[in-house]
mmCIF file with all atom_site columns, C-alpha atoms in Angstrom:
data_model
loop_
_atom_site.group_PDB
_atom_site.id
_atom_site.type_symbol
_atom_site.label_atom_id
_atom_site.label_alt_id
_atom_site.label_comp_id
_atom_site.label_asym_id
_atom_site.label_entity_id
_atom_site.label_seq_id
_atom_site.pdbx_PDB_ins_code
_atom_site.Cartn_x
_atom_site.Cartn_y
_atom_site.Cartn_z
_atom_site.occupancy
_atom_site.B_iso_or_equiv
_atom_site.pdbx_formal_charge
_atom_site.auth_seq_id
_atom_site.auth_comp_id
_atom_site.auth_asym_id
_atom_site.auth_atom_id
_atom_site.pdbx_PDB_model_num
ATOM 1   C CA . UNK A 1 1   ? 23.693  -0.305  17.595  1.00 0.00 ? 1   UNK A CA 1
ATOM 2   C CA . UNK A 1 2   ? 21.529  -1.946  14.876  1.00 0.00 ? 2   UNK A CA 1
ATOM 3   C CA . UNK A 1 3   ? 18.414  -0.953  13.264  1.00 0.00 ? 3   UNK A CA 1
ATOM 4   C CA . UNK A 1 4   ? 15.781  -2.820  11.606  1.00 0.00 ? 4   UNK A CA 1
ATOM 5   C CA . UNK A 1 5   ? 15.035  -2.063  8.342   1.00 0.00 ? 5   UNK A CA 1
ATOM 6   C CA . UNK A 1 6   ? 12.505  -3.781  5.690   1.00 0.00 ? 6   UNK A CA 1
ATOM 7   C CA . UNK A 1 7   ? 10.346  -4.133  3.025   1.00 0.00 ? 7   UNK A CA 1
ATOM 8   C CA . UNK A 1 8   ? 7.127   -6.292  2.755   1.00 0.00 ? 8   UNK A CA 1
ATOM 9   C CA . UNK A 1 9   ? 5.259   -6.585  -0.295  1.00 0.00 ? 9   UNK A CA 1
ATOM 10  C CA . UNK A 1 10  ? 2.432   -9.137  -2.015  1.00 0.00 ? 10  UNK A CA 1
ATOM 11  C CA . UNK A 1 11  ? 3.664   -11.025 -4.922  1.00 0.00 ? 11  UNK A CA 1
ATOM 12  C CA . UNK A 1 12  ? 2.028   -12.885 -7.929  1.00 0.00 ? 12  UNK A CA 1
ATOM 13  C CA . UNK A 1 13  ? 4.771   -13.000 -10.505 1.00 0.00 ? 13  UNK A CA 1
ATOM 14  C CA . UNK A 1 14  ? 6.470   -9.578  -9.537  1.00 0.00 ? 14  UNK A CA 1
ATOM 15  C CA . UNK A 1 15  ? 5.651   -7.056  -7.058  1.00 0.00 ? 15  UNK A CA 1
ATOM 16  C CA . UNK A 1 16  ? 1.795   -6.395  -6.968  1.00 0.00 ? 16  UNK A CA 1
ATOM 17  C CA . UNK A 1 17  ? 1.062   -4.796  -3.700  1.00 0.00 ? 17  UNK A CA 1
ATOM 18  C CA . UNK A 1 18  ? 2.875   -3.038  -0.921  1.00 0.00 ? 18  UNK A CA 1
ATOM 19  C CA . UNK A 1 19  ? 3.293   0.294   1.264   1.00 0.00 ? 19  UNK A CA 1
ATOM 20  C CA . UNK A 1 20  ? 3.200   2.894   -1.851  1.00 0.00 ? 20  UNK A CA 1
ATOM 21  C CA . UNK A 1 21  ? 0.231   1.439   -3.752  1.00 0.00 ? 21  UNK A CA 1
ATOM 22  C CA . UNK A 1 22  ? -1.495  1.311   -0.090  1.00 0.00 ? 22  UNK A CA 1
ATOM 23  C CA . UNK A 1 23  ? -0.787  4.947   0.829   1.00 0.00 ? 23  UNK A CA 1
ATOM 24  C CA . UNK A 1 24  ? -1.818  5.539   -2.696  1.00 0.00 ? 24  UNK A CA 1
ATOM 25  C CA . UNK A 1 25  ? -5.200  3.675   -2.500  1.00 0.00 ? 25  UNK A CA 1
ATOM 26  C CA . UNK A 1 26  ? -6.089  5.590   1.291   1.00 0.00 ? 26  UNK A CA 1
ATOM 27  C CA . UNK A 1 27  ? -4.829  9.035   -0.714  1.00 0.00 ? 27  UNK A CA 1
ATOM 28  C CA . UNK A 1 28  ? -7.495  8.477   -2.998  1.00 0.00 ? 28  UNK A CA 1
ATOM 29  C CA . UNK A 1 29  ? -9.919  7.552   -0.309  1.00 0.00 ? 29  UNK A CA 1
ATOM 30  C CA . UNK A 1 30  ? -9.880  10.530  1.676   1.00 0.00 ? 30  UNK A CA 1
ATOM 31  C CA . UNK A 1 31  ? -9.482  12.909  -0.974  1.00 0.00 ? 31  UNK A CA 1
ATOM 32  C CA . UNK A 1 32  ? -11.724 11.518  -3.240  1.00 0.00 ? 32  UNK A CA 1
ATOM 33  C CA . UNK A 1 33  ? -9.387  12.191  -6.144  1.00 0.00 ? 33  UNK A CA 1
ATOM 34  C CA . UNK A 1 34  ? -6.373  10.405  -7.550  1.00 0.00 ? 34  UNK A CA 1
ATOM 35  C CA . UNK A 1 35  ? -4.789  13.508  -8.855  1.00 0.00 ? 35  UNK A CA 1
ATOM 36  C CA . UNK A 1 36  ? -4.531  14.565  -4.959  1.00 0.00 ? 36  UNK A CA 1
ATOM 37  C CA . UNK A 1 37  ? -3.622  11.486  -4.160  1.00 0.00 ? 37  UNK A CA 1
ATOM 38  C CA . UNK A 1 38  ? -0.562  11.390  -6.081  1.00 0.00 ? 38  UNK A CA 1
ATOM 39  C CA . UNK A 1 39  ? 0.224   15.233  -5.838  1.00 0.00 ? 39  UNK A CA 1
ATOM 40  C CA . UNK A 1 40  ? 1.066   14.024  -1.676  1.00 0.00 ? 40  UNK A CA 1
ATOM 41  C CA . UNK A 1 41  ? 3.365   11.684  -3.010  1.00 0.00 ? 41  UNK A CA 1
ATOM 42  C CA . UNK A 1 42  ? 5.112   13.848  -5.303  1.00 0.00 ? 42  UNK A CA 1
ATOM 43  C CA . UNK A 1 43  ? 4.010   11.439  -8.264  1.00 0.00 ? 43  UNK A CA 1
ATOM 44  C CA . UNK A 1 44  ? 2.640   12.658  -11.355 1.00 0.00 ? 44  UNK A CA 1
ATOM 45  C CA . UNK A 1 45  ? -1.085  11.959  -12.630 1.00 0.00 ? 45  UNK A CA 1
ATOM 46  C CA . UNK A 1 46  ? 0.203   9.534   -15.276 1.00 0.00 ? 46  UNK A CA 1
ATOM 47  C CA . UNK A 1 47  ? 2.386   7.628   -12.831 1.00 0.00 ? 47  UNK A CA 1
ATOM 48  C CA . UNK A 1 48  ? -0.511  7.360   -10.107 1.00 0.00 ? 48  UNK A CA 1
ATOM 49  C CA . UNK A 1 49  ? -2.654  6.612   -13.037 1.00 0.00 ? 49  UNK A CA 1
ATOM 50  C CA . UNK A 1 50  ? -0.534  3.998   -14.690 1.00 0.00 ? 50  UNK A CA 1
ATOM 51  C CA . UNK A 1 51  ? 0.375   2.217   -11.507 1.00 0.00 ? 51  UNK A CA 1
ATOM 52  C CA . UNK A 1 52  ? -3.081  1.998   -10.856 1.00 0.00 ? 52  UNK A CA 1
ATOM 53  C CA . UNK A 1 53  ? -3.984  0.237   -14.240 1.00 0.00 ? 53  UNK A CA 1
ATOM 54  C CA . UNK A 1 54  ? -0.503  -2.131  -13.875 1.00 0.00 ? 54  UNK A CA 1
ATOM 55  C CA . UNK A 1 55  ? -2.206  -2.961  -10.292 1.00 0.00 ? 55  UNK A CA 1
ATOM 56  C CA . UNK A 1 56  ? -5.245  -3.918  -11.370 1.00 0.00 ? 56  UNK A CA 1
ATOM 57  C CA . UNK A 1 57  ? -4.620  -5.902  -14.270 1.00 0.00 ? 57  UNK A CA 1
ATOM 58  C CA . UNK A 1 58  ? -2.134  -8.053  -11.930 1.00 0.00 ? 58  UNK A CA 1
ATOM 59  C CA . UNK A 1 59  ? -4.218  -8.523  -9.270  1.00 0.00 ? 59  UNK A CA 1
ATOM 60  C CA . UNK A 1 60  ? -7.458  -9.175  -11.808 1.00 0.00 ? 60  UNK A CA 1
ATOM 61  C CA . UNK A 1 61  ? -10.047 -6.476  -9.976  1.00 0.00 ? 61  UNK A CA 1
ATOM 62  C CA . UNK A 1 62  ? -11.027 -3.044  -9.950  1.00 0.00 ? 62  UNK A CA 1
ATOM 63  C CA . UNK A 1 63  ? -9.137  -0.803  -7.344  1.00 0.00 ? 63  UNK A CA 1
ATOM 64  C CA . UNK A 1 64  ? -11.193 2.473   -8.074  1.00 0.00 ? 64  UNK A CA 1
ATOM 65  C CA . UNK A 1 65  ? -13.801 3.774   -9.625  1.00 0.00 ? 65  UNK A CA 1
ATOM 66  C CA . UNK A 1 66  ? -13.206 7.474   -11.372 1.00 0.00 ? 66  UNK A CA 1
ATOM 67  C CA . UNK A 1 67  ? -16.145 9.937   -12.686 1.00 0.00 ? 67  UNK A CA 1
ATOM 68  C CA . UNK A 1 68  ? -14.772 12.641  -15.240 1.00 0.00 ? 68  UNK A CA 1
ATOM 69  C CA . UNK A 1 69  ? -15.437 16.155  -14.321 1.00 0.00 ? 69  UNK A CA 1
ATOM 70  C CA . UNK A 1 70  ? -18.599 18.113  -15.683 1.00 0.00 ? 70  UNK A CA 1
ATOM 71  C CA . UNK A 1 71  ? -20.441 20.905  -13.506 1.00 0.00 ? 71  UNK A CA 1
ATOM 72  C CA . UNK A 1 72  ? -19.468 19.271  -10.143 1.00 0.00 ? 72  UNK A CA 1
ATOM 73  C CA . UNK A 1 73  ? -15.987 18.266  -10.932 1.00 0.00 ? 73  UNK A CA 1
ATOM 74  C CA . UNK A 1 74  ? -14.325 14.507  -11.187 1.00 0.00 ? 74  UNK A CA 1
ATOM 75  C CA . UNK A 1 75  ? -13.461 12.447  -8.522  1.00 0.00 ? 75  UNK A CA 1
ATOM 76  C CA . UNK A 1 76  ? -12.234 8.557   -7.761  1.00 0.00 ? 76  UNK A CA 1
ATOM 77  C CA . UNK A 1 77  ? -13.699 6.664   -5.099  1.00 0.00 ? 77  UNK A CA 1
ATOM 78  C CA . UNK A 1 78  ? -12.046 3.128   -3.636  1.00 0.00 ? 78  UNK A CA 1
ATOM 79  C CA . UNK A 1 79  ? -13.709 -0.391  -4.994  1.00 0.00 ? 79  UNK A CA 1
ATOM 80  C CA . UNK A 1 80  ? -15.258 -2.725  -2.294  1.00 0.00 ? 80  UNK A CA 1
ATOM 81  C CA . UNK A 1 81  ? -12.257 -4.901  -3.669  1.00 0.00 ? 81  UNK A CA 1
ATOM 82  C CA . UNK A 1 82  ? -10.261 -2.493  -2.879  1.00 0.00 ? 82  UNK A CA 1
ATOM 83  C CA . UNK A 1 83  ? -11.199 -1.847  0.606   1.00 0.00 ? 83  UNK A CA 1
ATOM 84  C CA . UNK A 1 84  ? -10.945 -4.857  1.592   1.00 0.00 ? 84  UNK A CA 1
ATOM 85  C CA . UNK A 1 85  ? -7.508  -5.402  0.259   1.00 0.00 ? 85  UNK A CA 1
ATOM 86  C CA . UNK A 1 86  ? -6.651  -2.599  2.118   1.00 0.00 ? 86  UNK A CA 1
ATOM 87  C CA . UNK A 1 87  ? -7.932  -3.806  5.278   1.00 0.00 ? 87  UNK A CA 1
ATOM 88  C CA . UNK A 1 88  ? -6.140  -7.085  5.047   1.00 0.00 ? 88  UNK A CA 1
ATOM 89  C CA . UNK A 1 89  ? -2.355  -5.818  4.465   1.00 0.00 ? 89  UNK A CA 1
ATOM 90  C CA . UNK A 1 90  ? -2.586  -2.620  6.725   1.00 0.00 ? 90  UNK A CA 1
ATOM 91  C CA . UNK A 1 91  ? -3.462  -5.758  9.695   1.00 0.00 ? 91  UNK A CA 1
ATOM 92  C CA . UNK A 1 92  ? -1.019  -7.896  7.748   1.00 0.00 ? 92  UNK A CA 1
ATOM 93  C CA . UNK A 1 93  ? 1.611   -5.435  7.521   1.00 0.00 ? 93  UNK A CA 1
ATOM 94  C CA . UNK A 1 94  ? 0.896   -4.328  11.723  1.00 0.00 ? 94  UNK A CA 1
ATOM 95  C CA . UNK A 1 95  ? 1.909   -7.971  12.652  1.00 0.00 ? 95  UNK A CA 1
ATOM 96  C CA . UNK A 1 96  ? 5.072   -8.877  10.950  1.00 0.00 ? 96  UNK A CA 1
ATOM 97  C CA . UNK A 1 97  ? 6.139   -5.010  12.203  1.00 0.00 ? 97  UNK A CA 1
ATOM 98  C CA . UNK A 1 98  ? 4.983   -6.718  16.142  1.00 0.00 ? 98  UNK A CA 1
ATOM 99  C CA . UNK A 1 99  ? 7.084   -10.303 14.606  1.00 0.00 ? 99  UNK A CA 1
ATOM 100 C CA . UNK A 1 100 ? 9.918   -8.709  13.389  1.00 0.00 ? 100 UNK A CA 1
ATOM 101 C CA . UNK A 1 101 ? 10.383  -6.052  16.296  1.00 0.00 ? 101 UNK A CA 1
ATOM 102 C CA . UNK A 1 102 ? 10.581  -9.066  18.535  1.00 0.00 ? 102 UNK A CA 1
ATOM 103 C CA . UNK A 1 103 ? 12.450  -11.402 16.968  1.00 0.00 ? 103 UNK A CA 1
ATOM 104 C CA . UNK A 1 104 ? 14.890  -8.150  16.200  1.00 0.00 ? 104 UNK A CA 1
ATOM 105 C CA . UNK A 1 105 ? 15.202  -7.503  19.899  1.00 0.00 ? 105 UNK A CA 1
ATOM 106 C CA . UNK A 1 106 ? 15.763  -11.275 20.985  1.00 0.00 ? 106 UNK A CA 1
ATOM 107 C CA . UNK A 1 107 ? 18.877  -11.429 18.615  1.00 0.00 ? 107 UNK A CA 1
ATOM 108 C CA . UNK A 1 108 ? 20.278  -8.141  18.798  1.00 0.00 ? 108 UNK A CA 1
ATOM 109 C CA . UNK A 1 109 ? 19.103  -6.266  21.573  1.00 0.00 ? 109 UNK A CA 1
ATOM 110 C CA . UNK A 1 110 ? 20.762  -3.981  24.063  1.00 0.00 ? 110 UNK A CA 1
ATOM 111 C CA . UNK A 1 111 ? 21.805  -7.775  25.603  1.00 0.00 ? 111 UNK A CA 1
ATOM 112 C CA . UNK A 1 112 ? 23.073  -9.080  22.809  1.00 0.00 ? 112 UNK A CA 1
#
């Protein structure tokens, strides 16, 4: 009848991480390159870029690291910071969808 539907995000005065950045941020780590990244997300360069930057300076760390092309061609490569931060809402993000499912069930399941 119902379906569950939200949105969870990390906060420090106004949105500073959630799903997009994250698919973003493991874009860039299996491409290697931003521009790739946010061509699979039908963002442009600039947007992916700037996002990046906004990101950063709000959550006071490095997210990537970027080389500019030459002979073997540019590239961005995830920060340790990064990583990490990664890590920790991907497992964050897997429990409240386990939480929520449940408590969603108990009040309106097929029972209810």
């Amino acid at each position: 009848m119902y379906n569950l539907r939200y949105k969870i995000w990390l906060d420090k005065n106004g949105k500073v991480f959630g799903e997009g950045p994250f698919q973003l941020l493991k874009g860039i780590e299996e491409t290697g390159s931003l521009t790739s990244a946010a061509r699979a997300m039908n963002m442009s360069y600039s947007q992916a870029h700037n996002l990046i930057k906004s990101l950063e300076k709000k959550l006071g760390f490095n997210l990537i690291n970027s080389k500019t092309g030459g002979n073997g061609g540019g590239g961005s490569e995830l920060t340790e910071e990064a990583r990490l931060l990664m890590e920790r809402y991907h497992k964050f993000s897997m429990e409240c969808e386990q939480s929520l499912q449940a408590i969603f069930a108990k009040y309106f399941g097929n029972n209810n």
